[in-house]
mmCIF file of C-alpha atoms in Angstrom:
data_model
loop_
_atom_site.group_PDB
_atom_site.id
_atom_site.type_symbol
_atom_site.label_atom_id
_atom_site.label_comp_id
_atom_site.label_asym_id
_atom_site.label_seq_id
_atom_site.Cartn_x
_atom_site.Cartn_y
_atom_site.Cartn_z
ATOM 1 C CA MET A 1 84.948 46.209 -20.877
ATOM 2 C CA SER A 2 84.475 46.877 -17.184
ATOM 3 C CA THR A 3 83.619 50.094 -15.487
ATOM 4 C CA THR A 4 84.890 51.216 -12.159
ATOM 5 C CA THR A 5 82.845 53.442 -9.921
ATOM 6 C CA LYS A 6 84.886 55.834 -7.865
ATOM 7 C CA SER A 7 83.536 56.530 -4.440
ATOM 8 C CA LYS A 8 83.212 60.134 -3.403
ATOM 9 C CA VAL A 9 85.897 61.304 -0.995
ATOM 10 C CA LEU A 10 84.329 62.539 2.203
ATOM 11 C CA ILE A 11 85.799 65.563 3.932
ATOM 12 C CA SER A 12 85.019 65.906 7.628
ATOM 13 C CA PHE A 13 82.241 68.384 8.270
ATOM 14 C CA HIS A 14 82.384 69.143 4.547
ATOM 15 C CA GLY A 15 85.220 71.533 5.396
ATOM 16 C CA ASP A 16 82.876 73.836 7.307
ATOM 17 C CA PRO A 17 83.542 74.575 11.010
ATOM 18 C CA GLU A 18 79.924 75.721 11.405
ATOM 19 C CA ILE A 19 78.696 72.195 10.612
ATOM 20 C CA LYS A 20 80.926 70.782 13.335
ATOM 21 C CA GLU A 21 79.704 73.383 15.812
ATOM 22 C CA LYS A 22 76.044 72.715 14.938
ATOM 23 C CA TYR A 23 76.360 69.037 15.865
ATOM 24 C CA LEU A 24 78.520 69.703 18.911
ATOM 25 C CA ALA A 25 75.933 72.217 20.163
ATOM 26 C CA ARG A 26 73.214 69.593 19.685
ATOM 27 C CA LEU A 27 75.248 67.033 21.637
ATOM 28 C CA ARG A 28 75.978 69.522 24.417
ATOM 29 C CA ALA A 29 72.256 70.241 24.740
ATOM 30 C CA HIS A 30 71.509 66.512 24.940
ATOM 31 C CA ARG A 31 74.269 66.122 27.556
ATOM 32 C CA LEU A 32 72.928 69.000 29.622
ATOM 33 C CA ALA A 33 69.440 67.467 29.522
ATOM 34 C CA ASP A 34 70.899 64.045 30.465
ATOM 35 C CA ASP A 35 69.479 62.608 27.239
ATOM 36 C CA ILE A 36 72.553 60.585 26.231
ATOM 37 C CA ILE A 37 71.590 57.021 27.153
ATOM 38 C CA GLN A 38 73.135 53.696 26.153
ATOM 39 C CA GLY A 39 70.789 51.341 24.346
ATOM 40 C CA ALA A 40 68.260 54.066 23.518
ATOM 41 C CA THR A 41 67.335 55.223 20.039
ATOM 42 C CA GLY A 42 65.251 58.328 20.550
ATOM 43 C CA LYS A 43 62.381 57.355 22.798
ATOM 44 C CA ASN A 44 61.191 60.396 24.766
ATOM 45 C CA GLY A 45 64.018 62.497 23.314
ATOM 46 C CA LYS A 46 66.727 60.298 24.836
ATOM 47 C CA GLY A 47 69.158 58.332 22.739
ATOM 48 C CA CYS A 48 72.550 56.851 22.085
ATOM 49 C CA ALA A 49 75.566 58.599 20.572
ATOM 50 C CA ILE A 50 74.211 58.304 17.036
ATOM 51 C CA TRP A 51 70.695 59.426 17.890
ATOM 52 C CA CYS A 52 71.837 62.397 19.934
ATOM 53 C CA THR A 53 74.192 63.481 17.149
ATOM 54 C CA LEU A 54 71.618 63.277 14.351
ATOM 55 C CA ASP A 55 68.281 63.225 16.210
ATOM 56 C CA LYS A 56 67.638 59.920 14.413
ATOM 57 C CA TYR A 57 69.172 56.466 14.624
ATOM 58 C CA GLU A 58 70.830 56.036 11.243
ATOM 59 C CA HIS A 59 74.527 55.678 10.472
ATOM 60 C CA GLN A 60 74.514 56.705 6.793
ATOM 61 C CA PRO A 61 73.721 60.392 7.453
ATOM 62 C CA TYR A 62 77.141 60.755 9.078
ATOM 63 C CA GLU A 63 78.365 60.805 5.474
ATOM 64 C CA SER A 64 75.815 63.196 4.010
ATOM 65 C CA GLU A 65 75.438 65.503 7.018
ATOM 66 C CA LEU A 66 78.884 65.381 8.653
ATOM 67 C CA GLY A 67 81.245 64.203 5.903
ATOM 68 C CA ILE A 68 82.334 61.354 8.193
ATOM 69 C CA PRO A 69 82.491 57.778 6.858
ATOM 70 C CA ARG A 70 79.630 55.624 8.112
ATOM 71 C CA ILE A 71 82.088 52.989 9.356
ATOM 72 C CA LEU A 72 83.310 55.552 11.901
ATOM 73 C CA ALA A 73 79.713 56.137 12.998
ATOM 74 C CA ARG A 74 79.342 52.393 13.529
ATOM 75 C CA LEU A 75 82.623 52.317 15.440
ATOM 76 C CA GLU A 76 81.505 55.240 17.605
ATOM 77 C CA ASP A 77 78.237 53.412 18.280
ATOM 78 C CA ARG A 78 79.966 50.183 19.396
ATOM 79 C CA ILE A 79 82.510 51.951 21.596
ATOM 80 C CA PHE A 80 79.769 54.084 23.164
ATOM 81 C CA GLU A 81 77.668 51.041 24.040
ATOM 82 C CA GLY A 82 80.691 49.313 25.620
ATOM 83 C CA LEU A 83 81.695 52.153 27.941
ATOM 84 C CA SER A 84 80.636 52.584 31.526
ATOM 85 C CA VAL A 85 77.460 54.636 31.922
ATOM 86 C CA GLU A 86 79.431 57.595 33.246
ATOM 87 C CA GLU A 87 82.046 57.497 30.447
ATOM 88 C CA SER A 88 79.338 57.186 27.805
ATOM 89 C CA LYS A 89 77.767 60.531 28.729
ATOM 90 C CA ASP A 90 80.673 62.585 27.358
ATOM 91 C CA PHE A 91 81.868 60.199 24.655
ATOM 92 C CA PRO A 92 79.801 61.544 21.722
ATOM 93 C CA ILE A 93 81.044 65.096 22.388
ATOM 94 C CA ASN A 94 84.631 63.901 22.782
ATOM 95 C CA PHE A 95 84.345 61.817 19.596
ATOM 96 C CA LEU A 96 83.183 64.711 17.402
ATOM 97 C CA SER A 97 85.521 67.197 19.113
ATOM 98 C CA ALA A 98 88.524 65.013 18.225
ATOM 99 C CA ILE A 99 87.762 65.141 14.494
ATOM 100 C CA PRO A 100 89.398 68.082 12.716
ATOM 101 C CA VAL A 101 87.440 69.996 10.096
ATOM 102 C CA GLY A 102 88.313 69.375 6.462
ATOM 103 C CA LYS A 103 90.077 65.997 6.673
ATOM 104 C CA ASP A 104 89.739 62.836 4.604
ATOM 105 C CA LEU A 105 88.983 60.177 7.224
ATOM 106 C CA SER A 106 88.677 57.246 4.827
ATOM 107 C CA ASN A 107 91.712 55.373 6.222
ATOM 108 C CA ILE A 108 91.211 56.059 9.925
ATOM 109 C CA TYR A 109 89.255 52.867 10.582
ATOM 110 C CA LYS A 110 92.044 50.786 9.014
ATOM 111 C CA LYS A 111 94.603 52.310 11.354
ATOM 112 C CA PHE A 112 92.297 51.720 14.318
ATOM 113 C CA PHE A 113 91.759 48.065 13.397
ATOM 114 C CA ILE A 114 95.496 47.474 12.987
ATOM 115 C CA TRP A 115 96.115 49.049 16.398
ATOM 116 C CA LEU A 116 93.325 46.937 17.871
ATOM 117 C CA LEU A 117 95.008 43.802 16.581
ATOM 118 C CA VAL A 118 98.681 44.432 17.291
ATOM 119 C CA ASP A 119 98.988 46.865 20.214
ATOM 120 C CA SER A 120 100.938 45.032 22.904
ATOM 121 C CA VAL A 121 98.964 46.621 25.751
ATOM 122 C CA ASP A 122 95.390 46.904 24.455
ATOM 123 C CA GLY A 123 95.384 44.782 21.290
ATOM 124 C CA VAL A 124 94.075 41.274 20.871
ATOM 125 C CA ILE A 125 97.611 40.086 20.052
ATOM 126 C CA LYS A 126 98.132 39.626 23.786
ATOM 127 C CA PHE A 127 95.666 36.731 23.616
ATOM 128 C CA ALA A 128 97.531 34.940 20.815
ATOM 129 C CA LYS A 129 99.333 31.718 21.661
ATOM 130 C CA LYS A 130 103.062 32.282 21.885
ATOM 131 C CA LYS A 131 104.091 28.637 21.668
ATOM 132 C CA ARG A 132 102.319 25.610 20.376
ATOM 133 C CA GLN A 133 99.792 24.810 23.056
ATOM 134 C CA ASN A 134 97.707 21.650 23.325
#
């Protein structure tokens, strides 16, 4: 007999708009202080998207504190680090702002990865060989 463990469904911001606002306010304060820095994880109060969101560099608390799957935190982290310095300053605020309160985000990363593969403009499909090439 086998047992199956069901994973807990995460709901963005645990369905509470005040949780979203708490973290957005924290990010806005970090932005105002020019503390959002690529490659930093909290030294002297400055940090990356993850650190400035949580005031610590850990991805798992996105689940417990924000109700957002950790894979989306990792995705946010990678995108943030790949942006220009100027674009990166507003990205954490834009990222959290785009997430509606009270949603199950468990399939979002799958949709993103499919888009990343097959989008004819921005996807990696444009690098695939079209004909047999030697």
